[in-house]
Coordinates of C-alpha atoms in Angstrom, one line a residue:
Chain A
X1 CA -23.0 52.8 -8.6
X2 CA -23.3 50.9 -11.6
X3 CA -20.4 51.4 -14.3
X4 CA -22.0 53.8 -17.2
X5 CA -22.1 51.1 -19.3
X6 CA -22.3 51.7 -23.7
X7 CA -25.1 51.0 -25.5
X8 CA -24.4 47.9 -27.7
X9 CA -24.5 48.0 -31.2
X10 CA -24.9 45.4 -33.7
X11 CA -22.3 43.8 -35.4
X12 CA -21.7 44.0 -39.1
X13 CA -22.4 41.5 -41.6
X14 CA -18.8 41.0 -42.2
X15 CA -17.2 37.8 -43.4
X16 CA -14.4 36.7 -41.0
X17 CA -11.3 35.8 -42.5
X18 CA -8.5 36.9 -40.2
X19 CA -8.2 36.6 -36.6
X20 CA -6.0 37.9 -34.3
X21 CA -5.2 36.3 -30.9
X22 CA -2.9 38.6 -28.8
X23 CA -1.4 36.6 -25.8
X24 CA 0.8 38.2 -23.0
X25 CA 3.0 35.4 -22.4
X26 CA 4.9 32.8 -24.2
X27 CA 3.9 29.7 -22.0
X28 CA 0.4 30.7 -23.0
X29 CA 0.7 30.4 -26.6
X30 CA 3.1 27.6 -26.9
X31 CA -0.1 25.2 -27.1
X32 CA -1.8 27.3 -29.1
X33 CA 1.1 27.5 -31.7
X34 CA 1.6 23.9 -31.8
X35 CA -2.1 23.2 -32.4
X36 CA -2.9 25.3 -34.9
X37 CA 0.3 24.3 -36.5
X38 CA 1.4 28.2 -36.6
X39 CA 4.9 28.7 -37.9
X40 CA 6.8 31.6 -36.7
X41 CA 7.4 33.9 -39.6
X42 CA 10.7 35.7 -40.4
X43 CA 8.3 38.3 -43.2
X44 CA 9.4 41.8 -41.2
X45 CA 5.3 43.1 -40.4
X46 CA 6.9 44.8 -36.9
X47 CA 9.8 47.5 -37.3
X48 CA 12.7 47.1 -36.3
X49 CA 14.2 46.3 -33.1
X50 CA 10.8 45.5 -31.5
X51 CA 10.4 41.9 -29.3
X52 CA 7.0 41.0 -30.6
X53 CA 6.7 37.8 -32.0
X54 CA 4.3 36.5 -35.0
X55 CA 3.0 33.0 -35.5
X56 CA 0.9 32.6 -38.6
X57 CA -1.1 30.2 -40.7
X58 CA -4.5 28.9 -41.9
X59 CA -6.9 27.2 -39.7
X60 CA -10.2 25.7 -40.6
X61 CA -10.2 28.5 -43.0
X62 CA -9.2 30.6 -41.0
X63 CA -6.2 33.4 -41.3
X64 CA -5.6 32.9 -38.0
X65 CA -2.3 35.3 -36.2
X66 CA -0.9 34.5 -32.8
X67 CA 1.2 37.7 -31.6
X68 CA 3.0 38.0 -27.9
X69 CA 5.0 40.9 -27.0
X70 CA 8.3 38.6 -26.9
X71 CA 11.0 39.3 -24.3
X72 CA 12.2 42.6 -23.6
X73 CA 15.1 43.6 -24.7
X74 CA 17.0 45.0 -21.4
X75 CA 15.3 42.9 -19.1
X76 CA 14.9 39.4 -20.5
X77 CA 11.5 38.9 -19.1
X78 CA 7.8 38.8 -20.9
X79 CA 7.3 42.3 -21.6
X80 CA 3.6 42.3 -20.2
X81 CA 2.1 45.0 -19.1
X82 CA -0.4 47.5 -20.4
X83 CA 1.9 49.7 -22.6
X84 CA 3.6 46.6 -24.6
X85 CA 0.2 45.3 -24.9
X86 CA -1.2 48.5 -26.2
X87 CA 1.5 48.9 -28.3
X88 CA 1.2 45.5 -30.1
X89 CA -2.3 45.1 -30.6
X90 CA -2.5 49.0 -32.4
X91 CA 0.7 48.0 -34.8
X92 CA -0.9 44.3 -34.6
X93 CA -3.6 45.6 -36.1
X94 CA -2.4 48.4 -38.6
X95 CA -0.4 45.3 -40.1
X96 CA -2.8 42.9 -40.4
X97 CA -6.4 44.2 -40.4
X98 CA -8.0 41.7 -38.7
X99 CA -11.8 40.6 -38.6
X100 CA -11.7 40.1 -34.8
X101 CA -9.4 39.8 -32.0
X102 CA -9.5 37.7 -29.3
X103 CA -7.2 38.4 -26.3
X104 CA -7.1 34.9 -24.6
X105 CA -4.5 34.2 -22.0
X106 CA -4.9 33.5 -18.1
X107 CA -6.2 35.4 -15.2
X108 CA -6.4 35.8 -11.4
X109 CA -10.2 35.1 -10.3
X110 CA -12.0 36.0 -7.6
X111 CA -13.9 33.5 -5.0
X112 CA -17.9 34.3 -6.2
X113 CA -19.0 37.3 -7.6
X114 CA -17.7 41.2 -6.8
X115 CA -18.7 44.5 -7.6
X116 CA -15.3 46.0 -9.0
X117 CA -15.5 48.3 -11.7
X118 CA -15.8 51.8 -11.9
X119 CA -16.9 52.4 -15.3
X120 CA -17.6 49.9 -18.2
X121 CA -16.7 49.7 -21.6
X122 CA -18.9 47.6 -23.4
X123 CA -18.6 45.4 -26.5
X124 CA -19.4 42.8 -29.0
X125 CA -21.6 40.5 -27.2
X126 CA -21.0 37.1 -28.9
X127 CA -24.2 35.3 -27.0
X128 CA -24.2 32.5 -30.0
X129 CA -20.4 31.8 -29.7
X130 CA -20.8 31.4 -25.8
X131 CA -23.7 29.1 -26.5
X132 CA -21.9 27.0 -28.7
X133 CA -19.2 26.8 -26.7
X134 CA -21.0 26.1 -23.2
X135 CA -18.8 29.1 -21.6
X136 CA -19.0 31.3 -19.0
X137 CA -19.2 35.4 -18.9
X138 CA -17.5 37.4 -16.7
X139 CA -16.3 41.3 -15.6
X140 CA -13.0 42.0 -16.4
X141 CA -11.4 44.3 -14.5
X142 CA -8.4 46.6 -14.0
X143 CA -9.5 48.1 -10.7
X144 CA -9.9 51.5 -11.2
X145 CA -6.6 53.0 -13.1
X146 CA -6.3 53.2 -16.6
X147 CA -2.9 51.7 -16.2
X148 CA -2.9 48.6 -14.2
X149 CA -1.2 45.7 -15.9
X150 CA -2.5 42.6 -17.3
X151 CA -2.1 41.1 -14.4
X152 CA -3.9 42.8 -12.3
X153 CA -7.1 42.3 -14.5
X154 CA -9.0 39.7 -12.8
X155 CA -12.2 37.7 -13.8
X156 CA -14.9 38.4 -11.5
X157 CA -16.1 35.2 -11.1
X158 CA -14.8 31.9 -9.5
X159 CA -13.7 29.2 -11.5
X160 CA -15.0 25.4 -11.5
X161 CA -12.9 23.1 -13.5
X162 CA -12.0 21.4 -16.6
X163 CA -13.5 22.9 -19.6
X164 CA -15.5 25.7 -17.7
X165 CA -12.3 27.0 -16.5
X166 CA -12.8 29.3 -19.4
X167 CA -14.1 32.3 -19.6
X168 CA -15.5 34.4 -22.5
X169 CA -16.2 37.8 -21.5
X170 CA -18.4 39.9 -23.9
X171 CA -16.0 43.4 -22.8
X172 CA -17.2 44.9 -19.0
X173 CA -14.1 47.0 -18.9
X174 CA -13.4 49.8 -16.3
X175 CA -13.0 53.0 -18.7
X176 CA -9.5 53.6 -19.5
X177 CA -9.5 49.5 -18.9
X178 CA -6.9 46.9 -20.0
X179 CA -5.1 48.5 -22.8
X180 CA -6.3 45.8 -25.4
X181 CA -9.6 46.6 -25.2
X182 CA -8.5 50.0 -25.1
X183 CA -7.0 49.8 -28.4
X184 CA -9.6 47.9 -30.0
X185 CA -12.2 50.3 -28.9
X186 CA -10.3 53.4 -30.5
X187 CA -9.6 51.6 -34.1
X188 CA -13.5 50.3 -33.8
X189 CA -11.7 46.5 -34.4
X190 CA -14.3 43.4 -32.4
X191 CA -13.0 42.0 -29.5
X192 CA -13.4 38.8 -27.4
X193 CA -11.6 38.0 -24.0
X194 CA -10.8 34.2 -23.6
X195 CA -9.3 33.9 -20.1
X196 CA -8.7 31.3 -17.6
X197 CA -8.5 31.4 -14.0
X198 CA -5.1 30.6 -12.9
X199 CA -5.5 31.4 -9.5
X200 CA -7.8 32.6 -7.0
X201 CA -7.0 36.1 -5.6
X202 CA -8.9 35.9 -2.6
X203 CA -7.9 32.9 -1.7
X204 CA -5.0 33.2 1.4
X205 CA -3.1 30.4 -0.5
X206 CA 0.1 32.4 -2.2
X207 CA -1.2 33.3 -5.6
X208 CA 2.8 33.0 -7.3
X209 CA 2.7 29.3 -6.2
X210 CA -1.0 29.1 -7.4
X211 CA -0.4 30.8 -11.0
X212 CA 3.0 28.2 -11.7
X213 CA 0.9 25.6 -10.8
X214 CA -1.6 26.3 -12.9
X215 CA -0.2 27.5 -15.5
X216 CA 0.6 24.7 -18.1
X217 CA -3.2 23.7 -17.3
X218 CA -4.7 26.7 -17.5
X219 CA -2.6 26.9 -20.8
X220 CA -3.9 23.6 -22.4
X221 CA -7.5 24.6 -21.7
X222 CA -7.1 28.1 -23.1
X223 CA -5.9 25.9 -26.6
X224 CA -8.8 23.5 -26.2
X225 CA -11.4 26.6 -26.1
X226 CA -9.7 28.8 -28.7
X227 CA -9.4 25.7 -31.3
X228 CA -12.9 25.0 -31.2
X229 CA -13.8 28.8 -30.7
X230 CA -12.2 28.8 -34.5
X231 CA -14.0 26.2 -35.3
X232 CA -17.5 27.8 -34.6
X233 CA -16.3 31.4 -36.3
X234 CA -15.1 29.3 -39.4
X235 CA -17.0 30.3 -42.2
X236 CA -19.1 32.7 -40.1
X237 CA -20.0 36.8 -40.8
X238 CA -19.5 39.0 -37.2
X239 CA -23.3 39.2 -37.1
X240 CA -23.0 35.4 -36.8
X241 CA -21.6 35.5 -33.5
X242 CA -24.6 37.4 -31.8
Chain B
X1 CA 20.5 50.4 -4.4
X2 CA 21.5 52.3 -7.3
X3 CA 19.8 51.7 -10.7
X4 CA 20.8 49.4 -13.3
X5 CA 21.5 52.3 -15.5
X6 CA 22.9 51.4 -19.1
X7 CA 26.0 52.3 -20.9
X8 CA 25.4 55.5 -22.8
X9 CA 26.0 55.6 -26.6
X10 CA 27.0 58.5 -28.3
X11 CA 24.2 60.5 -30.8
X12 CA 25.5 59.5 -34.3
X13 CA 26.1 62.3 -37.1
X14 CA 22.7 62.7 -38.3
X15 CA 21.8 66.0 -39.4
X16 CA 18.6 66.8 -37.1
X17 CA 15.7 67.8 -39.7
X18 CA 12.1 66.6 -38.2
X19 CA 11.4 67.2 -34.5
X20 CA 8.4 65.5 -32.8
X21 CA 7.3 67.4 -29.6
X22 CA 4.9 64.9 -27.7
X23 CA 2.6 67.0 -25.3
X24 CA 0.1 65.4 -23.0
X25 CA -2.6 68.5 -22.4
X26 CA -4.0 70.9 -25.3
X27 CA -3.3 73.5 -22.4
X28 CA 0.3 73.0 -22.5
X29 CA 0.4 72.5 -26.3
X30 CA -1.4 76.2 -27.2
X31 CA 1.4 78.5 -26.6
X32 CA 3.9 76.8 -28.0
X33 CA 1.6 76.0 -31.2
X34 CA 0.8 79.8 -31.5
X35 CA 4.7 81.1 -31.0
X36 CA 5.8 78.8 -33.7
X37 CA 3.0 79.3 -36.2
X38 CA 2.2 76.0 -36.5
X39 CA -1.2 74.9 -38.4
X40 CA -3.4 72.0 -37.3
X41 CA -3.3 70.0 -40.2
X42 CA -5.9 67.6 -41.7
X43 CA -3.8 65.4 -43.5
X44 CA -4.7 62.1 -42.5
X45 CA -1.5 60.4 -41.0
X46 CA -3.6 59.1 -37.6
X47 CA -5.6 56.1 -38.0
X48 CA -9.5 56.9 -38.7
X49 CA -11.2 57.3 -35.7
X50 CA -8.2 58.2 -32.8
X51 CA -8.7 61.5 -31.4
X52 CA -5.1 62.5 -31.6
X53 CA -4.2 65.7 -33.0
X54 CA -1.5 66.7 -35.1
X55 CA 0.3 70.7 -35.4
X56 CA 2.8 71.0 -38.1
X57 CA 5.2 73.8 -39.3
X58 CA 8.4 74.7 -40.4
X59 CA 10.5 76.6 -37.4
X60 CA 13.8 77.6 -37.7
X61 CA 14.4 75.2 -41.1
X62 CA 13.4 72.3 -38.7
X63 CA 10.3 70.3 -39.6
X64 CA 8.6 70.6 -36.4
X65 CA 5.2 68.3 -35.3
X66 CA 3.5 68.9 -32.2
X67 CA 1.3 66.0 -31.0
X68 CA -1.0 65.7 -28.5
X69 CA -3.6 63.1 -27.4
X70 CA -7.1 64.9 -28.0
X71 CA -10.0 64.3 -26.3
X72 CA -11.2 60.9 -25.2
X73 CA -14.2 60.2 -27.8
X74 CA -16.8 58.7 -25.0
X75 CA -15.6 60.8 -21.8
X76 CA -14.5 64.3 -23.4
X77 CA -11.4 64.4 -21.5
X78 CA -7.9 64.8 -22.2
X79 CA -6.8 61.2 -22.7
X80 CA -3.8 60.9 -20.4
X81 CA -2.2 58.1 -19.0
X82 CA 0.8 55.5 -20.4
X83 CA -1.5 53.7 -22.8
X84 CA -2.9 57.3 -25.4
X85 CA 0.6 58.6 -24.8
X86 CA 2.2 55.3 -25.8
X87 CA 0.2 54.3 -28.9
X88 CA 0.6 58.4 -30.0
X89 CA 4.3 58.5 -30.0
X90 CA 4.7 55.2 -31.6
X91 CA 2.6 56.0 -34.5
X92 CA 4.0 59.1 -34.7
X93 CA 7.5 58.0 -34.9
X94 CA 6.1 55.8 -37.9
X95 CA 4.4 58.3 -39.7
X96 CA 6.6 61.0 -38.9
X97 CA 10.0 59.9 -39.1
X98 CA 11.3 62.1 -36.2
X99 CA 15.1 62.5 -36.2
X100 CA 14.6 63.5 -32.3
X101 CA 11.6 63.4 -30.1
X102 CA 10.8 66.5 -27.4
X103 CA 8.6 65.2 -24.5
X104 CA 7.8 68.6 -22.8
X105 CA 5.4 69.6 -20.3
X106 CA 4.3 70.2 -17.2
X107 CA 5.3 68.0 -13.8
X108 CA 5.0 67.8 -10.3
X109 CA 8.6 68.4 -8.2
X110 CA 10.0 67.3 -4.8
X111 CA 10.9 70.0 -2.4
X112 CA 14.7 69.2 -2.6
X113 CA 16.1 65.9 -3.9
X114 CA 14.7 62.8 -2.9
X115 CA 16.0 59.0 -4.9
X116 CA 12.4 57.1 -5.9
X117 CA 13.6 55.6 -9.1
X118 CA 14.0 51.5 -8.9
X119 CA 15.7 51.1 -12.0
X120 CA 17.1 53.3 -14.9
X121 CA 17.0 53.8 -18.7
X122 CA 20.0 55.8 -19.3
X123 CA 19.5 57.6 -22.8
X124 CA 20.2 60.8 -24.9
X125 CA 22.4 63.3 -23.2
X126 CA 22.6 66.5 -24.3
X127 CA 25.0 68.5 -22.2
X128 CA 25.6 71.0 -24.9
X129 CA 21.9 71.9 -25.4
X130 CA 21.7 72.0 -21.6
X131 CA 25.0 74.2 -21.3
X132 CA 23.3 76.9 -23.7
X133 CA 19.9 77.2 -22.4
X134 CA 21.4 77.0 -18.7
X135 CA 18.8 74.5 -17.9
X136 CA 18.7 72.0 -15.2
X137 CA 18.8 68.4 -15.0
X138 CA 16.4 65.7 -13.0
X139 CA 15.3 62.7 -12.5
X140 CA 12.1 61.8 -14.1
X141 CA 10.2 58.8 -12.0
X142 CA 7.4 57.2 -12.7
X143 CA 7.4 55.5 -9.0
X144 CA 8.1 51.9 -8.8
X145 CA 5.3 50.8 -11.4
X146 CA 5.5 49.6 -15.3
X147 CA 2.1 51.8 -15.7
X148 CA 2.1 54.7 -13.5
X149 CA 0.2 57.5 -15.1
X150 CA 2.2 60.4 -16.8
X151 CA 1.2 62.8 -14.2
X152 CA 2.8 60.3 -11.5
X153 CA 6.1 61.5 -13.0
X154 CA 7.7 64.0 -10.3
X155 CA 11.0 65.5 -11.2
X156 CA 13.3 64.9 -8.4
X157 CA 14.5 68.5 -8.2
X158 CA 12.7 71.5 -6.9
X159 CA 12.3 74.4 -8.9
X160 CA 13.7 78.4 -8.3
X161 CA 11.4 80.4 -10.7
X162 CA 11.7 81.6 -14.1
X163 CA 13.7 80.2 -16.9
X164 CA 15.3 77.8 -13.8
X165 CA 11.8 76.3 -13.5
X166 CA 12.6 74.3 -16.7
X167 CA 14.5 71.0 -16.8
X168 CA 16.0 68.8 -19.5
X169 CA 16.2 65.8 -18.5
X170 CA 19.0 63.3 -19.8
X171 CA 16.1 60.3 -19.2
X172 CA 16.6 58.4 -16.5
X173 CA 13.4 56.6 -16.2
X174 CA 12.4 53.7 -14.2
X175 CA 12.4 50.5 -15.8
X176 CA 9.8 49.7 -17.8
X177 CA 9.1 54.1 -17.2
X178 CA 7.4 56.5 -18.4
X179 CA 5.5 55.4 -21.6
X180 CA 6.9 57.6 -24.2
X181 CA 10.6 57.0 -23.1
X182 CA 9.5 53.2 -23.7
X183 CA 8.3 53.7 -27.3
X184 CA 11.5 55.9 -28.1
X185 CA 14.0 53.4 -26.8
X186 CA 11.9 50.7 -28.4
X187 CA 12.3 52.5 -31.6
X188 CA 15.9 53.7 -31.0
X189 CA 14.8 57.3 -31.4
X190 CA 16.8 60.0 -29.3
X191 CA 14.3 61.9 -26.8
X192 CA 14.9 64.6 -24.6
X193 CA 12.7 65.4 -22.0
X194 CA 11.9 68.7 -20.8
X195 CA 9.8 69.9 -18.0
X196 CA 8.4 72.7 -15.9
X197 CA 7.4 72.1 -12.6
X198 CA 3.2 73.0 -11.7
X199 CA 3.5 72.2 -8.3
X200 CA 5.4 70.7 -5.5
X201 CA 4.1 67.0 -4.5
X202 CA 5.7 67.0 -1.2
X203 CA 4.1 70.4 0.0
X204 CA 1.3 70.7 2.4
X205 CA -0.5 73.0 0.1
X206 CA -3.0 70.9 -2.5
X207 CA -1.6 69.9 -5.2
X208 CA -4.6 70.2 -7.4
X209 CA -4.7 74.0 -7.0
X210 CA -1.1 74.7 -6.9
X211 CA -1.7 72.9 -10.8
X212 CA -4.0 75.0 -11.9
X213 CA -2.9 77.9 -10.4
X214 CA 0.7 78.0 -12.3
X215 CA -0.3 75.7 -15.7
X216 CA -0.9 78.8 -17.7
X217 CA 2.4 80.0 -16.0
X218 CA 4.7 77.3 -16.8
X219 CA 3.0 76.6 -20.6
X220 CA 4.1 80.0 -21.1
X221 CA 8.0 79.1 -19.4
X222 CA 7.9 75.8 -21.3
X223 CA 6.4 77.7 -24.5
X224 CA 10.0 79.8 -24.7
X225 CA 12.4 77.2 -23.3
X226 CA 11.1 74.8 -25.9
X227 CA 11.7 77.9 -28.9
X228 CA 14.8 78.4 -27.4
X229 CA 15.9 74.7 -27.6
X230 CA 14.9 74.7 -31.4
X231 CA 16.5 77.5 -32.5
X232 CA 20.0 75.5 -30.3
X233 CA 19.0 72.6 -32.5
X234 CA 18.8 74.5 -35.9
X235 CA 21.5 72.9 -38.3
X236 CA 22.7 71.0 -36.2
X237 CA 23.4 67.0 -36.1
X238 CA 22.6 64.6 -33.4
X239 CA 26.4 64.6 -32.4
X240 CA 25.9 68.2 -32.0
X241 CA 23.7 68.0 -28.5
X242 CA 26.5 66.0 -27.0

């Protein structure tokens, strides 16, 4: 049955000045940070008590924010997961208003294409950005809870290498899906997913050994896509992107 | 193996003034909205476009909020899971200021005891509110998952009938638990949790009509426990409950 897909609407002539880029672990944005030449600022935008962790500055223009959900507090670990993740992006947002989002960060892939989802939320095709940038489109999927975590989302098609290990997908989420695009949705905020393959899940080699592997690599590309996806925005209205 | 449960801290001295009851279903919210007078207000404290909705009153000289998370805009259903209930009680706590957070509702029991939790957030106990309401205390679980869906929480303890067939709950949660015990310890706001059991999960008989069969039943038990709780709390401090 196919996933009762959402009409698409068009985007709005809106001149885009800040981006947000939520990332689900630190490894992932560590590249990122460093290319951009982000500094980590002390200004208090989260209350208090909360892990989350800000990197700010300008980019080809850009207002461009980094934000990761830190380590938790009782557990030491990333916080990932889809409640953190909710969480971040909605007071993310509140705080400060972005133009667009792009959730970028790696993801487990399967070998060829699969049928997965159960229901589809779609949004904000970007067909000129994927042009420009010579990437692929994909499903992303949670299975078919509301809840899974990040990690369970996985790209529904295979990986080849090098640059086209990336992935921009223009939103196929099961409903209740990944709780960015959950949030997003509800405060009517664009959103692109930039994600590449770490592993393969299908695959019967061990996908924990696969993902370390991969990690820092997956990591640099993810920074060599989003930098020159902020190139192409630079300068750009939403309806630009379509 | 036992849960890493924390050390628990004692309530500090505040006087208790604002209480934010966080209710999944409009079902279980109604009774308790209607015995406390409490008006639907249209005051705009909820970002535009969230379905959440928002019952306020005075009760007892406590400022008391009920929230709940609406209807899903593009499905028409009650929005439940970790993510709504999540991104509702940490707005809420911002906008509202809560001095304590009530998480009441209905849940699913275990016919006699049964240890499911893999890890523990220890927080809140009230043995004085529990002592004058004669209430029991549980478990909550959310099974061995970051994201299990609300209604995956089972309370570990059978219920008799009655008034019995409520339970306060001194919290201890799963790590990385139930969603609105997440957002409360994130925010270091005190919650209690109190339940009434619908049906009994480990019971031949399906679940799904056993639900609907007592939900009018126990909104009604949890509709006076929950008055009863607030007039206990009338006056008094944090330090009070302990």
């Amino acid at each position: 049955m196919a996933p009762p897909a959402l009409k698409e609407s068009p985007l709005p002539d809106t001149p885009i000045s800040t981006v947000l880029l939520v990332i689900a672990l630190h490894a992932e944005a560590a590249p990122l940070v460093a290319d951009l030449r982000l500094t980590q600022d002390s200004q208090a935008v989260f209350p208090e008590g909360v892990p989350w962790v800000k990197y700010s500055g300008t980019y080809e223009g850009l207002n461009v924010h980094i934000v990761t959900p830190g380590k938790d507090g009782i557990h030491g670990c990333d916080p990932v997961g889809t409640v953190p993740a909710s969480l971040l992006t909605f007071n993310s947002i509140q705080v400060l208003k972005p133009d667009l989002i792009i959730n970028c960060g790696t993801a487990g892939g399967f070998q060829g294409y699969r049928e997965y989802g159960v229901g589809a939320l779609e949004a904000t095709p970007v067909p000129k950005l994927i042009s420009a940038l010579q990437l692929k489109t994909g499903v992303l999927t949670t299975g078919d809870s509301l809840d899974h975590v990040p990690e369970d989302v996985v790209i529904m098609k295979a990986n080849d290498a090098t640059v086209k290990d990336m992935e921009v997908c223009p939103l196929y989420m099961p409903f209740g899906g990944a709780a960015i695009a959950y949030v997003a949705h509800l405060l009517s905020v664009p959103l692109i997913m930039l994600k590449g393959v770490t592993d393969i899940v299908d695959s019967p080699a061990a996908t924990d050994e696969e993902f370390l592997a991969n990690l820092s690599l997956t990591a640099h590309a993810i920074q060599r896509t989003v930098s020159k996806a902020l190139q192409f925005i630079s300068g750009k209205k939403l309806s630009d992107l379509q």
